[in-house]
Coordinates of C-alpha atoms and ligand atoms in Angstrom, one line a residue:
X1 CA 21.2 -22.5 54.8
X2 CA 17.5 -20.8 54.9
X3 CA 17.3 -20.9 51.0
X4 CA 13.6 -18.9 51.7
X5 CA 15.5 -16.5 53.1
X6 CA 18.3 -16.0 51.3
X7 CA 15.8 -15.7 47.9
X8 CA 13.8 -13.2 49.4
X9 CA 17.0 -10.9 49.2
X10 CA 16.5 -11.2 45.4
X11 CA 14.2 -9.1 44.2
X12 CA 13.6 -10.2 40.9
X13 CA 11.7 -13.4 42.7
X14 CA 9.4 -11.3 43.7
X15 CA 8.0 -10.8 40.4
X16 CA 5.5 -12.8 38.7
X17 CA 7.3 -13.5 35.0
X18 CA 4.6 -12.7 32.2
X19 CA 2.8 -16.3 32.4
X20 CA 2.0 -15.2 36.0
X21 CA 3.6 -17.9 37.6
X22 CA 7.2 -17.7 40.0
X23 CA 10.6 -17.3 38.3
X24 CA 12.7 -20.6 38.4
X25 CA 16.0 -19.6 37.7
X26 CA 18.3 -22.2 36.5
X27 CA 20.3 -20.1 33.9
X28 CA 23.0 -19.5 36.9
X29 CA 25.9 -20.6 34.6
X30 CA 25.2 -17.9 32.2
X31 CA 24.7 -14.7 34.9
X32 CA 23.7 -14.7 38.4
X33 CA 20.6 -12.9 39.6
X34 CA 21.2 -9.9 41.6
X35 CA 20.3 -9.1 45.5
X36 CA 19.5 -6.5 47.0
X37 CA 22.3 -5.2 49.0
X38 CA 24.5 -5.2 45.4
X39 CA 21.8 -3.4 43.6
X40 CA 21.6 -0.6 46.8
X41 CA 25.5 -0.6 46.8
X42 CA 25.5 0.8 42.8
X43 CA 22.2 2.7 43.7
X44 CA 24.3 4.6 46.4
X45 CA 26.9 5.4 44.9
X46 CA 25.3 7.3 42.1
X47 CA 22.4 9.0 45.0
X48 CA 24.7 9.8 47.3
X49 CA 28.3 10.2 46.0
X50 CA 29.0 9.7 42.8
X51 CA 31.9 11.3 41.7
X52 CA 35.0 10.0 39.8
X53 CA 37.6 8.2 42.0
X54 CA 41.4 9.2 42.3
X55 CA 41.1 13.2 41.5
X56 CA 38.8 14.8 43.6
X57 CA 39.4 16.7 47.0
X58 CA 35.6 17.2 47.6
X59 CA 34.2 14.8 50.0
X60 CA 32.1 12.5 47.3
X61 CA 35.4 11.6 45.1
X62 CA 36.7 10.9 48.4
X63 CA 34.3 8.4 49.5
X64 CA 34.1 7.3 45.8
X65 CA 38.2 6.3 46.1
X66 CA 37.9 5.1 49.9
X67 CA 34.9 2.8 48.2
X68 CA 36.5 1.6 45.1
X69 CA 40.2 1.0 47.1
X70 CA 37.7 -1.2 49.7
X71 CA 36.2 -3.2 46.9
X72 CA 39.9 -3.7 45.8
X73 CA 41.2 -5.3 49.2
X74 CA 38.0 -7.3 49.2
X75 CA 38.6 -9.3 45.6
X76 CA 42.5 -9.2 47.0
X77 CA 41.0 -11.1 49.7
X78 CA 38.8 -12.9 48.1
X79 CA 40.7 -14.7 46.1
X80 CA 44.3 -14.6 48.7
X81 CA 46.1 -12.3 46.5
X82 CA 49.4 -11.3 47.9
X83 CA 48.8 -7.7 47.2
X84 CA 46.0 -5.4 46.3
X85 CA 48.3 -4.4 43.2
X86 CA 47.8 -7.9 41.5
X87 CA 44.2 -7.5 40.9
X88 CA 42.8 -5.4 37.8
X89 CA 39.9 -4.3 36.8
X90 CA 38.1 -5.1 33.7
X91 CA 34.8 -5.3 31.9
X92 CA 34.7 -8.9 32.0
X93 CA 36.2 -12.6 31.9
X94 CA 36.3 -12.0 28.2
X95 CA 38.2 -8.9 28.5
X96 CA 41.0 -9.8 30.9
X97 CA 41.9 -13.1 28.3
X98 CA 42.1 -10.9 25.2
X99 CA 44.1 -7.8 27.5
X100 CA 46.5 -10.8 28.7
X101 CA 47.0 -12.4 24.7
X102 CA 47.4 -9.1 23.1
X103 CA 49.9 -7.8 25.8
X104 CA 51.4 -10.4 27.5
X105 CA 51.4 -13.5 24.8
X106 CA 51.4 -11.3 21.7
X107 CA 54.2 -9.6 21.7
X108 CA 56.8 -12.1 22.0
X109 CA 55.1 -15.1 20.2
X110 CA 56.5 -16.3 17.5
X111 CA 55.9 -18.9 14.9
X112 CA 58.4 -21.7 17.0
X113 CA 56.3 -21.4 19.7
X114 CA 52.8 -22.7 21.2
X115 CA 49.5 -22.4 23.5
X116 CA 47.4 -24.7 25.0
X117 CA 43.7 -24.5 25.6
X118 CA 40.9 -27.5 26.1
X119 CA 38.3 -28.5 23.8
X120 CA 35.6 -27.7 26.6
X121 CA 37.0 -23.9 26.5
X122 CA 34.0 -21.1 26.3
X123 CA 34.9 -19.3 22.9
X124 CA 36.0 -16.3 25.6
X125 CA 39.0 -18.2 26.6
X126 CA 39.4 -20.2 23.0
X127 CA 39.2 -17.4 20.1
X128 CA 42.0 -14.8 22.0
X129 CA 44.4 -17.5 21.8
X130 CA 43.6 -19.1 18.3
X131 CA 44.0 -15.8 16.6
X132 CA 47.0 -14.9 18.5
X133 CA 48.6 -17.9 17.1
X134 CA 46.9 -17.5 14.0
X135 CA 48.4 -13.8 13.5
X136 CA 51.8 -15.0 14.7
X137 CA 52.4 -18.8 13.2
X138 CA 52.6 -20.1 16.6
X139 CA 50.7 -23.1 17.7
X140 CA 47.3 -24.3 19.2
X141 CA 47.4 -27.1 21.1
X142 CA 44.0 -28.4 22.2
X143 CA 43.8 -31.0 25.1
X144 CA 41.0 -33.7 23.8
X145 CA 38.3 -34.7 26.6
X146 CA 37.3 -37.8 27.4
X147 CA 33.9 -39.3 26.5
X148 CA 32.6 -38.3 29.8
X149 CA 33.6 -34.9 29.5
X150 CA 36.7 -35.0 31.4
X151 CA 40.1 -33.7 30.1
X152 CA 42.5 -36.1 29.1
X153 CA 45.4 -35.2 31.3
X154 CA 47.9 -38.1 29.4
X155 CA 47.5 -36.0 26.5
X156 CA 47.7 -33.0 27.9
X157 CA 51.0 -33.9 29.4
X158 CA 51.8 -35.4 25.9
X159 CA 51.4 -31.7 24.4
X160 CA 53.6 -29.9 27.3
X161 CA 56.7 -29.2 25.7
X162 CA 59.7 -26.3 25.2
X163 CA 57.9 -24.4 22.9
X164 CA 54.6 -23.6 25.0
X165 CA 53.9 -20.1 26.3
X166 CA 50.6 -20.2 27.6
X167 CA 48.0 -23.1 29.2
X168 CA 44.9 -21.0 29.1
X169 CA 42.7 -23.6 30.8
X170 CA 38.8 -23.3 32.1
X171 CA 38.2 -24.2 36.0
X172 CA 34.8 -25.9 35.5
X173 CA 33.3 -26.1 32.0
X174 CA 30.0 -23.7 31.6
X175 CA 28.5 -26.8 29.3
X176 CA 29.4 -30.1 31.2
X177 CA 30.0 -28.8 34.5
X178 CA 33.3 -30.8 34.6
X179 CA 35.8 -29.8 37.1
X180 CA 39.2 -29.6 36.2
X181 CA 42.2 -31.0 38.7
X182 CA 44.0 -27.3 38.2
X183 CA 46.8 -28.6 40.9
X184 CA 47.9 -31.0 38.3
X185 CA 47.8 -28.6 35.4
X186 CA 49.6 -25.9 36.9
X187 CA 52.4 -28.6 37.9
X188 CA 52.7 -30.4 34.9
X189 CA 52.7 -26.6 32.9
X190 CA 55.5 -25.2 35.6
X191 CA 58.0 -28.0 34.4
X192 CA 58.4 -26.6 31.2
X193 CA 58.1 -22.8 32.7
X194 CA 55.0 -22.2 30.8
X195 CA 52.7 -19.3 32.2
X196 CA 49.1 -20.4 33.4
X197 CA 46.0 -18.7 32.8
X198 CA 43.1 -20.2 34.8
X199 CA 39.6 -18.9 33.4
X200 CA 37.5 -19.1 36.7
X201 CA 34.3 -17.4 35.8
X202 CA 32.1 -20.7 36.5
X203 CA 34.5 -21.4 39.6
X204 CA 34.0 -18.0 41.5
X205 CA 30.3 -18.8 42.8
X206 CA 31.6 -22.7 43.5
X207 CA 34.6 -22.5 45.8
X208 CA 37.4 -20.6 47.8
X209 CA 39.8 -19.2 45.1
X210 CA 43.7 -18.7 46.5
X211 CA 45.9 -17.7 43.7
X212 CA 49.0 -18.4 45.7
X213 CA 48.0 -22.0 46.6
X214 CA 47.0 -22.5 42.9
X215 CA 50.2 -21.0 41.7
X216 CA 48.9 -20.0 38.8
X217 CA 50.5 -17.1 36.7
X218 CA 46.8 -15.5 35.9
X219 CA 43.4 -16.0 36.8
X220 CA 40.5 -13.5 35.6
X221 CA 36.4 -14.2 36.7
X222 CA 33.5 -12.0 35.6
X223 CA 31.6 -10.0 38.5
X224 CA 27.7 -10.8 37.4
X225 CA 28.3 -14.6 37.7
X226 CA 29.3 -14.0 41.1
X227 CA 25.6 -11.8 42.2
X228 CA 27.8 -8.6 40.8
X229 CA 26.9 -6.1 38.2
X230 CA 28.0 -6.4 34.8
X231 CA 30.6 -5.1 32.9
X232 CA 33.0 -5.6 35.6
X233 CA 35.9 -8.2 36.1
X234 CA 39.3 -9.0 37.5
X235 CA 42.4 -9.9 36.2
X236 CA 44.5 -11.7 38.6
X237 CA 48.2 -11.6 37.5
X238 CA 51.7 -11.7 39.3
X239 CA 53.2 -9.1 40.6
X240 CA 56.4 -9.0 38.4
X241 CA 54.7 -10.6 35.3
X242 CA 52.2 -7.2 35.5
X243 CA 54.8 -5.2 35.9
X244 CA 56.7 -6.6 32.9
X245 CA 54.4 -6.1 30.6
X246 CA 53.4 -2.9 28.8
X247 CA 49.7 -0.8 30.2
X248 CA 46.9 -2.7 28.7
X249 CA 45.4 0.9 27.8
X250 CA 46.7 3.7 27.9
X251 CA 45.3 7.6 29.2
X252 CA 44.3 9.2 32.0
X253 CA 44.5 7.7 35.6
X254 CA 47.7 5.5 34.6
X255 CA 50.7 7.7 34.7
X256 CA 52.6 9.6 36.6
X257 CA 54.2 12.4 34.6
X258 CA 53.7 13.0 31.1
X259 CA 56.0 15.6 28.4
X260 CA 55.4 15.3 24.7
X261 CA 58.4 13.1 24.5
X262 CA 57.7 10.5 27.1
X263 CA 55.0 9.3 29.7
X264 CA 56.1 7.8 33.1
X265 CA 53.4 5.3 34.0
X266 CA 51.7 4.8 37.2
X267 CA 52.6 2.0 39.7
X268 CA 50.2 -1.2 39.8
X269 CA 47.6 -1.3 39.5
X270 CA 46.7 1.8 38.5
X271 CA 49.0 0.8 35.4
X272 CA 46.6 -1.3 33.6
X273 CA 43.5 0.9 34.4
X274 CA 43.9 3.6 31.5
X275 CA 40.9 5.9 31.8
X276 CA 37.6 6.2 34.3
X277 CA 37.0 2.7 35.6
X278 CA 33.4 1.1 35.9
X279 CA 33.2 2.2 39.8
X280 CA 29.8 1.6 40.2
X281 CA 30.4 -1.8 38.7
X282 CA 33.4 -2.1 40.9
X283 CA 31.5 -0.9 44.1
X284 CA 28.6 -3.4 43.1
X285 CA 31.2 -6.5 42.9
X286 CA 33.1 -5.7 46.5
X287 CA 29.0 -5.6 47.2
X288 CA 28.7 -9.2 46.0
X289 CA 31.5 -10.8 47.3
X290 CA 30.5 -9.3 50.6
X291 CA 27.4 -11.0 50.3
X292 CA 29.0 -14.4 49.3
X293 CA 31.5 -14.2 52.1
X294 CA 28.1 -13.4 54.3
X295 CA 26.9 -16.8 53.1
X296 CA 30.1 -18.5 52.9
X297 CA 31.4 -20.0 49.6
X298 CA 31.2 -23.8 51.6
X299 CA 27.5 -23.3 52.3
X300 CA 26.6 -22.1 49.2
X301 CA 28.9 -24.9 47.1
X302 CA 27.2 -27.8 49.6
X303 CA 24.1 -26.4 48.7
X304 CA 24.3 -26.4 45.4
X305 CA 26.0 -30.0 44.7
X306 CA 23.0 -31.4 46.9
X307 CA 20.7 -29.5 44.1
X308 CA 23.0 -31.2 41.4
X309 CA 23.0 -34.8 42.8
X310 CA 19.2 -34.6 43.2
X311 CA 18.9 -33.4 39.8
X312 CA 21.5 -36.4 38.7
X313 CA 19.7 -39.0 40.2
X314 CA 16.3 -37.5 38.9
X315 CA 17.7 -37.5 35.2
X316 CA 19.0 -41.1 35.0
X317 CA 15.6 -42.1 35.9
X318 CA 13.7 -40.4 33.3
X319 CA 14.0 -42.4 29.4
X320 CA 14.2 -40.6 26.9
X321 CA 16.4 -37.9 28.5
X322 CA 20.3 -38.1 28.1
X323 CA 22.6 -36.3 30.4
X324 CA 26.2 -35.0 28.4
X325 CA 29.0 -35.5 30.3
X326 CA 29.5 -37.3 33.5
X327 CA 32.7 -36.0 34.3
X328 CA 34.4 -37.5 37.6
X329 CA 33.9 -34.1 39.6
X330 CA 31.5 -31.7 38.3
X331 CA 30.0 -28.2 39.6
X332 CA 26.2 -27.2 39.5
X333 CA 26.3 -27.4 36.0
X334 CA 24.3 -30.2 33.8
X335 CA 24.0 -30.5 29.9
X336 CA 21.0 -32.8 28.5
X337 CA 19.2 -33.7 25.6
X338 CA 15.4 -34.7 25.2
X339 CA 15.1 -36.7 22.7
X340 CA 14.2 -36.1 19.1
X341 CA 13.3 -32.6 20.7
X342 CA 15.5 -29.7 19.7
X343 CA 16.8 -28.1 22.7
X344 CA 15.6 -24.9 22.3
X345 CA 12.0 -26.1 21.5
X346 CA 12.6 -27.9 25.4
X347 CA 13.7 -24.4 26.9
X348 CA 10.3 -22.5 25.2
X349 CA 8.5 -25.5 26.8
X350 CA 9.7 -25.2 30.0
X351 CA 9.7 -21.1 29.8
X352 CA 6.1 -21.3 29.7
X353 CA 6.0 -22.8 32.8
X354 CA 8.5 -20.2 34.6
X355 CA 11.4 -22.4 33.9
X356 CA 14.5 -20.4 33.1
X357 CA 16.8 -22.8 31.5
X358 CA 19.4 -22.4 28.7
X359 CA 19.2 -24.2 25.5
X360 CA 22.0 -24.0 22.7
X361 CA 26.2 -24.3 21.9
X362 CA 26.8 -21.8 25.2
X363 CA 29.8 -20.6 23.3
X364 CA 31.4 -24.3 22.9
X365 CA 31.3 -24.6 19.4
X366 CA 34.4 -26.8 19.5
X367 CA 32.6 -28.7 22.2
X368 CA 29.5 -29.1 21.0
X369 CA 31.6 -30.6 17.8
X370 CA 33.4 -33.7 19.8
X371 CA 29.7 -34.1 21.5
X372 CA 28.7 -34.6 18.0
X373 CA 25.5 -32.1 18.6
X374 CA 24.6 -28.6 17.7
X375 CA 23.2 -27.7 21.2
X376 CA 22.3 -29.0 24.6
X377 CA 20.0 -27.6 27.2
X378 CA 22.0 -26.4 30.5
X379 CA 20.8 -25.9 33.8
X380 CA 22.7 -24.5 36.2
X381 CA 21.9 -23.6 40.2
X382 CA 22.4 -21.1 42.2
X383 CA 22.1 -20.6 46.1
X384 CA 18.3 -19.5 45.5
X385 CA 16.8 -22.8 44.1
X386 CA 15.0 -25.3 45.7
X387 CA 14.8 -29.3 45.2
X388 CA 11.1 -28.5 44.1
X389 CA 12.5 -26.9 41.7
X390 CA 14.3 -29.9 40.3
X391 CA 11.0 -31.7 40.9
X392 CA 9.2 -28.7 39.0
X393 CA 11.9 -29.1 36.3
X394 CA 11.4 -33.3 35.6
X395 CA 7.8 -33.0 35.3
X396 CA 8.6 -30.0 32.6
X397 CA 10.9 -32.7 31.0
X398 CA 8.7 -35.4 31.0
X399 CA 5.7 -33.2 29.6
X400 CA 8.0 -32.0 26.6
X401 CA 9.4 -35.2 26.4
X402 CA 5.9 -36.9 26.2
X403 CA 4.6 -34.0 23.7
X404 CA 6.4 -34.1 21.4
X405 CA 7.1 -38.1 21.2
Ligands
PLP1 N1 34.6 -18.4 30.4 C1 33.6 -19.2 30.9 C2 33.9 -20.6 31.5 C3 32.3 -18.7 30.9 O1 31.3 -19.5 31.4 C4 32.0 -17.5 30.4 C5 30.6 -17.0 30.3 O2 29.7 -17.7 30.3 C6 33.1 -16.7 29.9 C7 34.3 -17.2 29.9 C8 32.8 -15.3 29.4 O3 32.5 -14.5 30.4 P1 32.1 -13.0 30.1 O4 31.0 -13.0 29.1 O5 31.5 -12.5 31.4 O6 33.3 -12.2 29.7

């Protein structure tokens, strides 16, 4: 892969940041920078025909609904869907857990029963389920890692049981990096006929997603950690298992006939999509995942695991600098800790020099507990960096580490 040329389709590179030297991006874990062909994608829309979708005879709502059904087939694709009508729009990862625990979990959980999440969970995919069992007396089951950030799949197995209803389980963990074996989950979960959600917002930019090979019962990713705009996601679900449950809002755009004594709904998927949808936001993603099919998820995951084994080998050679976590498969994620330097003093040090890292809990507070630290700093990768970046990045290390010794 040209990574020259694929940066220069970012314009936000081309920017000198404040200090006046280049951006380095390695904040990829929390959002994706943008290119250009996504940001022209929501730009057209609004120029040229921005209208709403679904109502409209005039020609832009049509090519508003032609646009927002194409973006549609392309996440169906994307992530081997069986049918367009499995895959929802949201505002977010965050928004398709809490829309599947208040109407899917919620309503029948009770206080016999229980849910699983990890300890590595992002509070997104942690606090929906702790205060659905908190409201209803059910469960929480939380699968322990191991001291180098892998989850203990023994336990896990250990908590599977009659009375779980959901495994709501991350793909790769936005702190350590850590990959989970999902195959195994989903196998172990489906002997006890528990329902799976897979939280794949760090796994989208990393590899080929098929639902149907995964087996899983949902699976919901954000759009702007994939290159897309924000406040948009998908929620993946089964066909019958949407259908079963009641509209996660309800309005305009999901029914099909309404008196003052009853509403019939709409079919999937307009169902679940109460209201005007975010379709620039939904334009912009079927934007991005064109561009990462452009690239190819393979080249841009080889790429980024070469950045991350560089970056490995780098750290274990530098004292004084700790790496959390060395799970047995990991994404282009990497938690460390300078030491006796707080890790947000390290990210101010290395911002200075156009270093974009992230430094603090990244919504793992129960993580950052068994870690036994208040905050690590992250750096993540992205198809756009470079191995002098890494370089750039160690000599920031060993300046702050150094400094402040
Ligand atoms: N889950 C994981 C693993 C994440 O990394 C994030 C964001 O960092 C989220 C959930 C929440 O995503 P969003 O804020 O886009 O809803």
């Amino acid at each position: 892969m040209n990574v020259e040329a694929v940066k220069k389709q970012f314009p936000i590179f081309n920017k000198a940041n404040p200090a006046g030297n280049e951006l380095i991006y390695l904040d990829n874990a929390a959002t994706t920078q943008k290119p250009q062909v996504v940001i022209d994608a929501i730009a057209d829309y609004y120029a040229g025909y921005n209208s709403n979708v679904g109502r409209g005879s005039y020609w832009p709502a049509t090519a508003a609904t032609i646009a927002f059904k194409e973006a549609r087939n392309t996440v169906q694709d994307f992530i081997n869907a069986r049918t367009h009508k499995e895959c929802i729009f949201t505002s977010g990862t965050t928004d398709a857990i809490n829309k599947v625990a208040n109407n899917y979990l919620i309503p029948n959980l009770t206080s016999a029963d229980s849910v699983i999440v990890t300890e590595m969970e992002h509070h997104g995919n942690f606090v929906p389920w702790q205060q659905a069992c908190l409201s209803s007396g059910a469960k929480l089951k939380v699968i322990p890692l191991r001291d180098n950030g892998d989850l203990d799949y023994e336990a896990y197995e250990q908590l599977l049981d009659d009375s779980v209803r959901m495994v709501a389980v991350t793909a790769i963990s936005n702190a350590l990096g850590t990959k989970n074996d999902l195959k195994r989950i989903v196998e172990a979960a489906r002997a006890f006929n528990t329902a799976v959600l897979i939280d794949a917002a760090q796994l989208v930019t990393h590899e080929k997603i098929d639902v149907q090979q995964l087996d899983c019962d949902f699976l919901v990713f954000s759009g702007h950690k994939l290159f897309g705009p924000t406040g948009i996601g998908v929620l993946y679900g089964k066909e019958d298992l949407l259908e079963g449950i009641p509209p996660l809002s309800y309005g305009g755009g999901m029914v099909k006939q309404v008196t003052v004594e009853e509403t019939i709904f709409a079919d999937l998927p307009e169902k679940h999509e109460g209201g005007t949808s975010n379709i620039a936001g939904v334009i912009g993603l079927g934007a991005a995942i064109c561009f990462v099919n452009k690239l190819g998820l393979t080249a841009i995951h080889e790429h980024t695991k070469s950045l991350t084994d560089y970056t490995l080998v780098k750290l274990g050679d530098l004292d004084g600098v700790r790496i959390l976590g060395l799970p047995d498969e990991r994404a282009s994620v990497i938690s460390l800790a300078v030491e006796k330097v707080h890790p947000h003093d390290v990210a101010s040090f290395l911002s200075e020099r156009g270093i974009a890292i992230r430094a603090g809990h990244h919504c793992t507070h129960p993580l950052m507990k068994r870690l036994g630290v208040q905050g690590t700093c992250r750096v993540s990768f992205g198809i756009y960096n470079k191995p002098e970046e890494v370089d750039m990045l160690i000599e920031g290390l060993i300046e702050v580490r150094d400094f402040f010794a």
